[in-house]
C-alpha positions as protocol buffer text, in pm:
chain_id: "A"
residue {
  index: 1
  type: UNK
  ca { x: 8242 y: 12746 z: 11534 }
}
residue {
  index: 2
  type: UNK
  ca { x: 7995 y: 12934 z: 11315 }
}
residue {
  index: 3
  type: UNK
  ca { x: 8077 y: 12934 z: 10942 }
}
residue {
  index: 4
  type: UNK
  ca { x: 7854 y: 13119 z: 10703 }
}
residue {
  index: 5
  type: UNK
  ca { x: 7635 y: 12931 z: 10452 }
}
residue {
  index: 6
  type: UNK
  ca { x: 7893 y: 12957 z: 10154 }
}
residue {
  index: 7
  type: UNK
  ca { x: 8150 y: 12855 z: 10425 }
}
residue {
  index: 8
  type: UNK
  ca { x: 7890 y: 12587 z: 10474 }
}
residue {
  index: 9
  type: UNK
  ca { x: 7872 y: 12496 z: 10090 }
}
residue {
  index: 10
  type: UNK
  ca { x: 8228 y: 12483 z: 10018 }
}
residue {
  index: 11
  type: UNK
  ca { x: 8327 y: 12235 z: 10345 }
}
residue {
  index: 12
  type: UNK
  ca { x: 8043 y: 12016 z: 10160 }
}
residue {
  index: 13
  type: UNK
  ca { x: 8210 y: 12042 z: 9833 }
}
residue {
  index: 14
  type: UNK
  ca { x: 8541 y: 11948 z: 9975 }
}
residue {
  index: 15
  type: UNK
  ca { x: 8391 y: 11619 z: 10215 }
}
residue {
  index: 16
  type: UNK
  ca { x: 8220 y: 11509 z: 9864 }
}
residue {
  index: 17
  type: UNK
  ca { x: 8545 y: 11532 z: 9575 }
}
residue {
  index: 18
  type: UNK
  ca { x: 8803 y: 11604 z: 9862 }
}
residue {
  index: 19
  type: UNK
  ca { x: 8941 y: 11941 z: 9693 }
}
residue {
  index: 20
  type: UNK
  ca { x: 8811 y: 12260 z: 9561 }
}
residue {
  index: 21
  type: UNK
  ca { x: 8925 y: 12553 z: 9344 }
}
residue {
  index: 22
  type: UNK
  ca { x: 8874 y: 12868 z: 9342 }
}
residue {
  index: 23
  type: UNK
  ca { x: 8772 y: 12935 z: 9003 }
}
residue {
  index: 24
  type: UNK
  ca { x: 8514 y: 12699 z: 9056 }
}
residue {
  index: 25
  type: UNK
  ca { x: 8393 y: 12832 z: 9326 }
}
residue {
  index: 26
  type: UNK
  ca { x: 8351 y: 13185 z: 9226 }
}
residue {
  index: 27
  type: UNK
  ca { x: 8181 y: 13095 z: 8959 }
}
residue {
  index: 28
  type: UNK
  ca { x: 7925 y: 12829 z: 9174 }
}
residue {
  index: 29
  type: UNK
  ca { x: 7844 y: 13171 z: 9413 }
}
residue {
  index: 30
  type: UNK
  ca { x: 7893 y: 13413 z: 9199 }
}
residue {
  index: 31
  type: UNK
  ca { x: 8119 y: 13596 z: 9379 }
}
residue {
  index: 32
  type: UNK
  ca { x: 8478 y: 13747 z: 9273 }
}
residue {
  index: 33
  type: UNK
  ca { x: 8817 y: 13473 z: 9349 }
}
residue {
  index: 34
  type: UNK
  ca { x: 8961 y: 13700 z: 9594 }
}
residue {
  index: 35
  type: UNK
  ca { x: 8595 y: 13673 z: 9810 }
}
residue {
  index: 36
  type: UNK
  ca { x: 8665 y: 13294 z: 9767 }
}
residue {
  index: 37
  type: UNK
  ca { x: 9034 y: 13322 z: 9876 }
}
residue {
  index: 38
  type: UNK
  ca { x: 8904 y: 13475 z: 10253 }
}
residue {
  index: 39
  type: UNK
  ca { x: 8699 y: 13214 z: 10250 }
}
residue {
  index: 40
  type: UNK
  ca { x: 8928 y: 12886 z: 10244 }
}
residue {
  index: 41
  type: UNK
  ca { x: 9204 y: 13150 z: 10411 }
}
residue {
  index: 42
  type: UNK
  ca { x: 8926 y: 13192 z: 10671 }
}
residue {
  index: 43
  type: UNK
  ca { x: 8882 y: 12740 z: 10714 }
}
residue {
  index: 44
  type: UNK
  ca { x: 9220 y: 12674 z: 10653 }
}
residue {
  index: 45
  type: UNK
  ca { x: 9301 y: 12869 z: 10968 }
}
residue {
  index: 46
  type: UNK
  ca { x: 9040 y: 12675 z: 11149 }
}
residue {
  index: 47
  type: UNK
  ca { x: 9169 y: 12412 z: 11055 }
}
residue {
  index: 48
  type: UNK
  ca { x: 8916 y: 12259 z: 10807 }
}
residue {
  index: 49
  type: UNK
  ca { x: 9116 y: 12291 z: 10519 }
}
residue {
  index: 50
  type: UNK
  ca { x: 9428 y: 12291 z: 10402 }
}
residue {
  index: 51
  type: UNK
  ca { x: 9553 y: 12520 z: 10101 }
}
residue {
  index: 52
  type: UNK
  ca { x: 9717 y: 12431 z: 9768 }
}
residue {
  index: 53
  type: UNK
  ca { x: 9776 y: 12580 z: 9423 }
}
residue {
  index: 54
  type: UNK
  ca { x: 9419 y: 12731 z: 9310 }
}
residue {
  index: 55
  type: UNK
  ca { x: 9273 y: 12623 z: 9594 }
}
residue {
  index: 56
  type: UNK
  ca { x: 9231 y: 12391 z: 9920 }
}
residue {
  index: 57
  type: UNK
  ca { x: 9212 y: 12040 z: 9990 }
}
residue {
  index: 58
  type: UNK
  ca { x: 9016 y: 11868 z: 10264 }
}
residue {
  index: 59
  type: UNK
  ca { x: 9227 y: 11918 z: 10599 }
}
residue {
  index: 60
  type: UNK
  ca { x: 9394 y: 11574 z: 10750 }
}
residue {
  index: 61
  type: UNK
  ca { x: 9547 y: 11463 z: 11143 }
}
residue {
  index: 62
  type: UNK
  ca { x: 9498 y: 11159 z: 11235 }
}
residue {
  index: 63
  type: UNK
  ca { x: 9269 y: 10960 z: 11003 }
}
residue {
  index: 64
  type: UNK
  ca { x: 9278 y: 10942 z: 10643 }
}
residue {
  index: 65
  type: UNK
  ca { x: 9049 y: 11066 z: 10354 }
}
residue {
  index: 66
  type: UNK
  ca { x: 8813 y: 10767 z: 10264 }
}
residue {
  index: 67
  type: UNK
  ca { x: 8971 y: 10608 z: 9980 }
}
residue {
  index: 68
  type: UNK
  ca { x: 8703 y: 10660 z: 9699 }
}
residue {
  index: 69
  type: UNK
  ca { x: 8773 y: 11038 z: 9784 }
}
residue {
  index: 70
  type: UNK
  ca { x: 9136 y: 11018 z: 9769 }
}
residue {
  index: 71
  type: UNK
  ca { x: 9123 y: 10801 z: 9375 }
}
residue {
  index: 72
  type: UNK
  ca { x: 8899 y: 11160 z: 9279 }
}
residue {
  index: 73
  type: UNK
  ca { x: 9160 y: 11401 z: 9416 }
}
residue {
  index: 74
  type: UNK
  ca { x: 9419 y: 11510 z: 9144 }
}
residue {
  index: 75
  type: UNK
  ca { x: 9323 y: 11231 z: 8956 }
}
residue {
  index: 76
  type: UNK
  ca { x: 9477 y: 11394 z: 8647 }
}
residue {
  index: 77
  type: UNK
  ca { x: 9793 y: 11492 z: 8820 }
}
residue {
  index: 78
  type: UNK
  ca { x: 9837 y: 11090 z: 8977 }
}
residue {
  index: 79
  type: UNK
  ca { x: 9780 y: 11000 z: 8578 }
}
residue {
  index: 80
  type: UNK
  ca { x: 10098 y: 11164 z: 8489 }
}
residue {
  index: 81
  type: UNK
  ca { x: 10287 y: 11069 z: 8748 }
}
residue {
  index: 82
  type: UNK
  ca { x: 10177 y: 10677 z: 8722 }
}
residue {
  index: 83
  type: UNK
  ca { x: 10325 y: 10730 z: 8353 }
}
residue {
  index: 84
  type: UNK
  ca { x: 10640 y: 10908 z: 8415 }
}
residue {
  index: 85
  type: UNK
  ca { x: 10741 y: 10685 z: 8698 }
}
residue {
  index: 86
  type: UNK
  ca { x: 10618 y: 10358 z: 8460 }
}
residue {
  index: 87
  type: UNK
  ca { x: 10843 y: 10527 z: 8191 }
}
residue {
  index: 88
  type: UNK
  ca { x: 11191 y: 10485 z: 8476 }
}
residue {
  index: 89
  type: UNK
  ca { x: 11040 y: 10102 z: 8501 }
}
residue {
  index: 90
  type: UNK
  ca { x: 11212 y: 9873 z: 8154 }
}
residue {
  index: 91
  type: UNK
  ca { x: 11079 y: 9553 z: 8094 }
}
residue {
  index: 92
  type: UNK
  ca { x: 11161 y: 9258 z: 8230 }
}
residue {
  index: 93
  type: UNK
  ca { x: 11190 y: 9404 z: 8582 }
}
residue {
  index: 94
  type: UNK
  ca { x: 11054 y: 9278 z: 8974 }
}
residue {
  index: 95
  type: UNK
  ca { x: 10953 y: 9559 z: 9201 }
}
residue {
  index: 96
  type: UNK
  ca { x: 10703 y: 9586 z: 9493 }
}
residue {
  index: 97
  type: UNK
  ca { x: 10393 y: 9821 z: 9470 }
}
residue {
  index: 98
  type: UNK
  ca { x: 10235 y: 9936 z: 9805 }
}
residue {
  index: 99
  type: UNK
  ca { x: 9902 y: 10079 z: 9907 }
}
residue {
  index: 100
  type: UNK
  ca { x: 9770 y: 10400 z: 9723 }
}
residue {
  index: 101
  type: UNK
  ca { x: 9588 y: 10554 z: 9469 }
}
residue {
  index: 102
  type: UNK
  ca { x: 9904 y: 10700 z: 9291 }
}
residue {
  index: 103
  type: UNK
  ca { x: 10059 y: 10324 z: 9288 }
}
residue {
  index: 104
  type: UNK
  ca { x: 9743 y: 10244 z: 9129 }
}
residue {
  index: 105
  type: UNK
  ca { x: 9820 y: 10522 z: 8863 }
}
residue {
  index: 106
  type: UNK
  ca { x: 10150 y: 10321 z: 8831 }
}
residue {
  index: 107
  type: UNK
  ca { x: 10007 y: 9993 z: 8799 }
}
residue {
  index: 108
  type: UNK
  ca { x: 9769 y: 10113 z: 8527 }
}
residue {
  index: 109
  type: UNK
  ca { x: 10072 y: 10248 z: 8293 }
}
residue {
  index: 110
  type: UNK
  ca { x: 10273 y: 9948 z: 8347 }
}
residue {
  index: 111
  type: UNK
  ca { x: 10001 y: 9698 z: 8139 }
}
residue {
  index: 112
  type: UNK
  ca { x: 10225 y: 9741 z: 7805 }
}
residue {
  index: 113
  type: UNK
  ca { x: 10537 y: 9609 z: 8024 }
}
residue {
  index: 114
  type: UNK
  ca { x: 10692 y: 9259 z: 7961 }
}
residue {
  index: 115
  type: UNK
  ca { x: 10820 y: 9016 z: 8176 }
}
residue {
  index: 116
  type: UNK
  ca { x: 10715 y: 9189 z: 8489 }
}
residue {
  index: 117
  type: UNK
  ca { x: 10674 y: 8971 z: 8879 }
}
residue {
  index: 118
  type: UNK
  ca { x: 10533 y: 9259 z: 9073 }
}
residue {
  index: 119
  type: UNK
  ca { x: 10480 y: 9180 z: 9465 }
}
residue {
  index: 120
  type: UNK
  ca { x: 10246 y: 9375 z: 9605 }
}
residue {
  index: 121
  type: UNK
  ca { x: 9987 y: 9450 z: 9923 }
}
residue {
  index: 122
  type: UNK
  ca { x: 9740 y: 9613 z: 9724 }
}
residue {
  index: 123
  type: UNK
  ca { x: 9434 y: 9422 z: 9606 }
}
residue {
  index: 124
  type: UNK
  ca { x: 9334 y: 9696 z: 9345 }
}
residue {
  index: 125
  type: UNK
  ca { x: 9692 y: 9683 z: 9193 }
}
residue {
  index: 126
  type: UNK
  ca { x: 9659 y: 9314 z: 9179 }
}
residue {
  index: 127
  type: UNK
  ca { x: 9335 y: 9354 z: 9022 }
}
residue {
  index: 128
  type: UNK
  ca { x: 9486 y: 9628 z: 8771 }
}
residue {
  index: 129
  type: UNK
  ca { x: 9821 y: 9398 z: 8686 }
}
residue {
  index: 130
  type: UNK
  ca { x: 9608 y: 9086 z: 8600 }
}
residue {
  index: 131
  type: UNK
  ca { x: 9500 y: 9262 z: 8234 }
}
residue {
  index: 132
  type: UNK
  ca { x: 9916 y: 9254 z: 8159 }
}
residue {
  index: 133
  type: UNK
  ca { x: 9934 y: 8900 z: 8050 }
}
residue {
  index: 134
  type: UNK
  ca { x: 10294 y: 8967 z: 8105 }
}
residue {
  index: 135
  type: UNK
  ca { x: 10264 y: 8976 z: 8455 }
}
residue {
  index: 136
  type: UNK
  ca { x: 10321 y: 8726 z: 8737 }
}
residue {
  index: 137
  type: UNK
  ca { x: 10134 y: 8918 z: 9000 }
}
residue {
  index: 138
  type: UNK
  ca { x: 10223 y: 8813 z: 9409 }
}
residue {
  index: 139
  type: UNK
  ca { x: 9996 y: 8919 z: 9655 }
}
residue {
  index: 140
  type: UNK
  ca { x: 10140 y: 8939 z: 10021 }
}
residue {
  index: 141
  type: UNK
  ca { x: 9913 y: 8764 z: 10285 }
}
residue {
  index: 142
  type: UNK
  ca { x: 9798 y: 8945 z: 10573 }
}
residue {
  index: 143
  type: UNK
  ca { x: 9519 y: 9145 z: 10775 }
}
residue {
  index: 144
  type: UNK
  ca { x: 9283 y: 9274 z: 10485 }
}
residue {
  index: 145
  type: UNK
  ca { x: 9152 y: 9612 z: 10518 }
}
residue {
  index: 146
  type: UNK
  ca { x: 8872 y: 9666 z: 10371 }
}
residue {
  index: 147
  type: UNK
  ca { x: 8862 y: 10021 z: 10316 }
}
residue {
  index: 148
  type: UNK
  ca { x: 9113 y: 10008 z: 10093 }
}
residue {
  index: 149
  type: UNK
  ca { x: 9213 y: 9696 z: 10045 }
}
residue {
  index: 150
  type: UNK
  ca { x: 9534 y: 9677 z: 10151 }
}
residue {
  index: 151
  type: UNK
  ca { x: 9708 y: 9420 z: 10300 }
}
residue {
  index: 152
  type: UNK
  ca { x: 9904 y: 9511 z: 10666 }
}
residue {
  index: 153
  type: UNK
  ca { x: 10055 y: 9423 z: 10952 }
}
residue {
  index: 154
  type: UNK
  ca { x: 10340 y: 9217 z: 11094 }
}
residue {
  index: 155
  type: UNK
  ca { x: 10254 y: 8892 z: 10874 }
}
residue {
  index: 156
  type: UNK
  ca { x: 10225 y: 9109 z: 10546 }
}
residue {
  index: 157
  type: UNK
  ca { x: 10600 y: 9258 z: 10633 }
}
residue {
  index: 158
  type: UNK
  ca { x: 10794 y: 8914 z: 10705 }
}
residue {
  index: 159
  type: UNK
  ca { x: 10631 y: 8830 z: 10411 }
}
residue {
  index: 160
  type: UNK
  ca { x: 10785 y: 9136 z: 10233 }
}
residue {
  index: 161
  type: UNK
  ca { x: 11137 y: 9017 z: 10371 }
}
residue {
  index: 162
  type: UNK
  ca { x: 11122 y: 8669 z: 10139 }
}
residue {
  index: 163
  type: UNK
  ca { x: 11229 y: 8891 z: 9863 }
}
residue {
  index: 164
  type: UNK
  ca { x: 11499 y: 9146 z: 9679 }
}
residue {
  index: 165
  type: UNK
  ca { x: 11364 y: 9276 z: 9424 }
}
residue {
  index: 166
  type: UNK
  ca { x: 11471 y: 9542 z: 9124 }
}
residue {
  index: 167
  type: UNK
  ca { x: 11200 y: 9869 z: 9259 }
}
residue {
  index: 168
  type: UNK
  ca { x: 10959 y: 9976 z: 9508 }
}
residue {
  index: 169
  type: UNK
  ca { x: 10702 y: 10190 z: 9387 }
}
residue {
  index: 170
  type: UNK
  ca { x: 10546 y: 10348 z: 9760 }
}
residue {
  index: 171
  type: UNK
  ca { x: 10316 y: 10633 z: 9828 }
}
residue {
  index: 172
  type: UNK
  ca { x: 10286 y: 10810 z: 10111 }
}
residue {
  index: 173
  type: UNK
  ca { x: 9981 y: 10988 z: 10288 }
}
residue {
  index: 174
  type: UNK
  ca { x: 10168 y: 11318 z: 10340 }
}
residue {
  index: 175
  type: UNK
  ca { x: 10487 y: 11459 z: 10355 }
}
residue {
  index: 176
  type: UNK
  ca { x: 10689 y: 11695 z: 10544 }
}
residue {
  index: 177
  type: UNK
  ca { x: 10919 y: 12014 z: 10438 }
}
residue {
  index: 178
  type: UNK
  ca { x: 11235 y: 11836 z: 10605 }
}
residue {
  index: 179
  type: UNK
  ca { x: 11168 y: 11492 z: 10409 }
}
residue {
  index: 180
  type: UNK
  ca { x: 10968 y: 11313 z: 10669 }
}
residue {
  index: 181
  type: UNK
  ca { x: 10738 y: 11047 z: 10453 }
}
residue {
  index: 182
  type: UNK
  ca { x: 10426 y: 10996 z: 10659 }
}
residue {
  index: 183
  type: UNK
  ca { x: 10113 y: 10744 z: 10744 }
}
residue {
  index: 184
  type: UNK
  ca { x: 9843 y: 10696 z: 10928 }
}
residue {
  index: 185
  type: UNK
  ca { x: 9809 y: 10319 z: 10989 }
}
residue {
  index: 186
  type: UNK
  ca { x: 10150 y: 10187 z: 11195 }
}
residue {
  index: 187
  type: UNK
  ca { x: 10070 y: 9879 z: 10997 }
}
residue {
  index: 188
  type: UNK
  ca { x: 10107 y: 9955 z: 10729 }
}
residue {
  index: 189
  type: UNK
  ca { x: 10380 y: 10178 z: 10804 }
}
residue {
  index: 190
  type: UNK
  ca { x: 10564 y: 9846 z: 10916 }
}
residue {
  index: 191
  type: UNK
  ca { x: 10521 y: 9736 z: 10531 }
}
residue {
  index: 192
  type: UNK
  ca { x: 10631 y: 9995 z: 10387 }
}
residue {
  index: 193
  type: UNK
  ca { x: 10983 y: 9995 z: 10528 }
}
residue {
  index: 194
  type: UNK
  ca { x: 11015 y: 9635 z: 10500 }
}
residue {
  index: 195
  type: UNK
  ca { x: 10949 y: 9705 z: 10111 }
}
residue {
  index: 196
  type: UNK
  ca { x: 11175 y: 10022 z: 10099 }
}
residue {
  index: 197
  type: UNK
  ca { x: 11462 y: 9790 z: 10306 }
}
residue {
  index: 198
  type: UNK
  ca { x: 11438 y: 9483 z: 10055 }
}
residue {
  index: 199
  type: UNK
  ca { x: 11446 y: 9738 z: 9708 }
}
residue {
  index: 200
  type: UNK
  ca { x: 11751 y: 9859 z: 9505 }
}
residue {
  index: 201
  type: UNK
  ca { x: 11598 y: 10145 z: 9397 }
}
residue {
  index: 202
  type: UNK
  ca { x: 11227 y: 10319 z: 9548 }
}
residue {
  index: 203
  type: UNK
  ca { x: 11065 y: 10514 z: 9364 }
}
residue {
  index: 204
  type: UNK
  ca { x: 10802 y: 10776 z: 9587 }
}
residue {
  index: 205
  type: UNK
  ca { x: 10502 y: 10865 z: 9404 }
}
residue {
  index: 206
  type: UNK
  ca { x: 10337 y: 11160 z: 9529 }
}
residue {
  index: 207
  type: UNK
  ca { x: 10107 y: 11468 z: 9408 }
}
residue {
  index: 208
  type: UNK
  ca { x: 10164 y: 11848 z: 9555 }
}
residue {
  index: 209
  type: UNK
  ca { x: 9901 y: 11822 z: 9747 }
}
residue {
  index: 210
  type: UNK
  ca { x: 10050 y: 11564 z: 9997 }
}
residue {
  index: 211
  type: UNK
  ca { x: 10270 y: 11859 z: 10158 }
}
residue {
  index: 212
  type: UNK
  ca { x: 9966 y: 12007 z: 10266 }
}
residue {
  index: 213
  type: UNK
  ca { x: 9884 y: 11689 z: 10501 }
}
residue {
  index: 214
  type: UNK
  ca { x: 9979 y: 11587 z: 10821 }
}
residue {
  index: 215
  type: UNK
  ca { x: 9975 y: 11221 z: 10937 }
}
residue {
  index: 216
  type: UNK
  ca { x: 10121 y: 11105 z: 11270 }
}
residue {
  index: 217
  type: UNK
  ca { x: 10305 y: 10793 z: 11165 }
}
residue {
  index: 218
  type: UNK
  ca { x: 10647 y: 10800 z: 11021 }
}
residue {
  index: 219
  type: UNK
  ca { x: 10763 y: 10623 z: 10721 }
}
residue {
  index: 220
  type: UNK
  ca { x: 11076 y: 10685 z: 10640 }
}
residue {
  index: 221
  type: UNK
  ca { x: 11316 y: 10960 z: 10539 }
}
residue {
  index: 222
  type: UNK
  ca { x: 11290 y: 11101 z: 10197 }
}
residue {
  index: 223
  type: UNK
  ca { x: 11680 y: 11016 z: 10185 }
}
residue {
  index: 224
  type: UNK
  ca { x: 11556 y: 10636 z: 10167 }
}
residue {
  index: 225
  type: UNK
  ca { x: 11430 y: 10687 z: 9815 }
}
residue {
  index: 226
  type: UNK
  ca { x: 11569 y: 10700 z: 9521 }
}
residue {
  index: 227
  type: UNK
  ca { x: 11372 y: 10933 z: 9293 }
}
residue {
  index: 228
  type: UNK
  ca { x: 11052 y: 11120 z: 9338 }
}
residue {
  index: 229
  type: UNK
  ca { x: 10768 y: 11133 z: 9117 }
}
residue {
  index: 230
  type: UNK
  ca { x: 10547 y: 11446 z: 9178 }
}
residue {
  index: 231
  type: UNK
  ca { x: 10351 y: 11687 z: 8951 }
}
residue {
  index: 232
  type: UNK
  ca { x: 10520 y: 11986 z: 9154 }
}
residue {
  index: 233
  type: UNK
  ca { x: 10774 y: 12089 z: 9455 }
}
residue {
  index: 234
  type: UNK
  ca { x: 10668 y: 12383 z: 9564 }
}
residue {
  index: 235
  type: UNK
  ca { x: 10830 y: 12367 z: 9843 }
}
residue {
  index: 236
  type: UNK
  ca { x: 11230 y: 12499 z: 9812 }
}
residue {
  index: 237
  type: UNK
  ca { x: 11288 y: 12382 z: 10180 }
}
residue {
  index: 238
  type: UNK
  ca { x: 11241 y: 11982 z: 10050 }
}
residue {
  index: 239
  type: UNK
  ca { x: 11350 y: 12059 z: 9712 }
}
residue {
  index: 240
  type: UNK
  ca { x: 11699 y: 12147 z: 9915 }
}
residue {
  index: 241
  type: UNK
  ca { x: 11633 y: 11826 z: 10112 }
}
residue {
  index: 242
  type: UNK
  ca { x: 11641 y: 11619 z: 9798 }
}
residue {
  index: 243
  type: UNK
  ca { x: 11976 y: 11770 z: 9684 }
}
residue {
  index: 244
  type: UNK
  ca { x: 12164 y: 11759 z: 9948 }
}
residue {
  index: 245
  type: UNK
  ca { x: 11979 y: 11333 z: 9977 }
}
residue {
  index: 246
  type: UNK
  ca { x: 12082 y: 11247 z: 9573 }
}
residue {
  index: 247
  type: UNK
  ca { x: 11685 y: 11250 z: 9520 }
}
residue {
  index: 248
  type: UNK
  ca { x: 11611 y: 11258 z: 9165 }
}
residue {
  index: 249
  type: UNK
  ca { x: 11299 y: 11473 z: 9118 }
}
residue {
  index: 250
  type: UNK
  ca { x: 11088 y: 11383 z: 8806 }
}
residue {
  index: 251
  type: UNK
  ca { x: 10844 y: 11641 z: 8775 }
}
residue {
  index: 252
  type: UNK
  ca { x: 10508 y: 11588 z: 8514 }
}
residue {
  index: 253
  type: UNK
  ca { x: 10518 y: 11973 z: 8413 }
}
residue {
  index: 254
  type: UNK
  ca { x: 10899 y: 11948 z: 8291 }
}
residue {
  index: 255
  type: UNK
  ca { x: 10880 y: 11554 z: 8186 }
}
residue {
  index: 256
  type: UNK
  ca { x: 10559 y: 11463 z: 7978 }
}
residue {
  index: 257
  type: UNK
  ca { x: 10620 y: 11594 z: 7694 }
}
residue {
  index: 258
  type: UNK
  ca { x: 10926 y: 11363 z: 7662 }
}
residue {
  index: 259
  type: UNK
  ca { x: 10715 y: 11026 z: 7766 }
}
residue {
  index: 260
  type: UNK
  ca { x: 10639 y: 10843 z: 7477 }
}
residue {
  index: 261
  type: UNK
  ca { x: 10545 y: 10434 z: 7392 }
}
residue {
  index: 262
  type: UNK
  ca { x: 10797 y: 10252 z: 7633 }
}
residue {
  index: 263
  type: UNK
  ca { x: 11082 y: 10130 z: 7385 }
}
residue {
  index: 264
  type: UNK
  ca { x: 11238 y: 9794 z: 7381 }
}
């Protein structure tokens, strides 16, 4: 596989942030977008990449993105959607927060919440929840993993069973057109429906970007959940799939300008 050098520049770009765009890019080389376009057209095919809106993201199977890479792509977009879906949350509420860098998004915009008990697997949303003095804070026991700290396997899901709580706020590594939520780790997949099976409402948290991924690990049905927090569906295939499942679908570009200082 021989890629030229700005082929060569632009898979480094991607390995180091985990996305590119092509404005960027044309402007880095000096070259015109649609010169760019062939370009990512040209990896994507090969599998190295994976296209979205204005440009590509780093291409995915059967292992994940390291995790520091994953908190820097759409890191704007996961902002917005921690708020809106904190916004859906009222005070004085339990839920269950899983592994991911969007449910840390969430975690941050919940610190102005009262009265909160949050259970969760996720070492950097316990670390996040402990500046809400408002918070009683749970952390499920388990196999650490230190890449990400998360907290999985069989020990880490009976201990999910102990309670019922109000929400579930659960990412996913990537999604399918025809609902499918997917993973990477069957560990932690194991988690994640004990948390979805012990929640009167989920809430799924999840950019654009994750329809572009592939992950071999099954989840759950989008069905399962009961609203989904994205930035966009661009996809009218799962957009149908949500109907016809009673999804609500918040969306950031129709919904921010409505969030405001959670009222009592």
């Amino acid at each position: 596989m021989i890629l030229s050098f700005r082929q060569q520049e632009i898979m480094d770009a991607a390995r180091e942030s985990g996305r590119v765009l092509v404005d960027d890019l044309a402007s880095r080389f000096q070259v015109t977008p649609q010169t760019i376009r062939r370009d990512l057209n040209e990896l994507c095919e090969r599998g190295m990449l994976a296209r979205v809106h204005g440009g590509a993201v780093l291409a995915s199977g059967i292992e994940n993105v390291g995790y520091e890479t994953r908190r820097v792509i759409a890191a704007d977009e996961k902002n917005e959607i921690g708020r809106l879906c904190a916004s859906e949350i009222p005070h004085n509420a339990s839920l269950f927060m899983n592994i991911g860098t969007t449910t840390e998004a969430v975690a941050r915009a919940l610190l102005g919440h009262r009265n909160l008990l949050v259970i969760t697997n996720n070492l950097n949303v316990a670390n996040t929840l402990t500046q809400n003095p408002s918070c009683e804070i749970i952390v499920a026991g388990g196999l650490l993993r230190r890449s990400d700290g998360g907290l999985v396997g069989e020990a880490t899901a009976e201990f999910v069973k102990k309670f019922k709580v109000d929400y579930a706020v659960i990412g996913a590594s990537a999604m399918d057109e025809d609902g499918a939520l997917l993973d990477y780790d069957y560990r932690e997949v194991r988690v994640a429906q004990a948390i979805i099976e012990n929640a009167r409402q989920v809430f799924l948290v999840a950019d654009r970007t994750k329809l572009s991924r592939s992950a071999p690990v099954r989840i759950a049905h989008i069905s399962q959940v009961s609203a989904l927090f994205t930035d966009e569906v661009n996809s009218p295939r799962l957009s149908q799939v949500c109907t016809q499942g009673g999804v609500k679908v918040f969306c950031t570009a129709n919904a921010m300008t409505r969030i405001s200082v959670l009222q009592d």
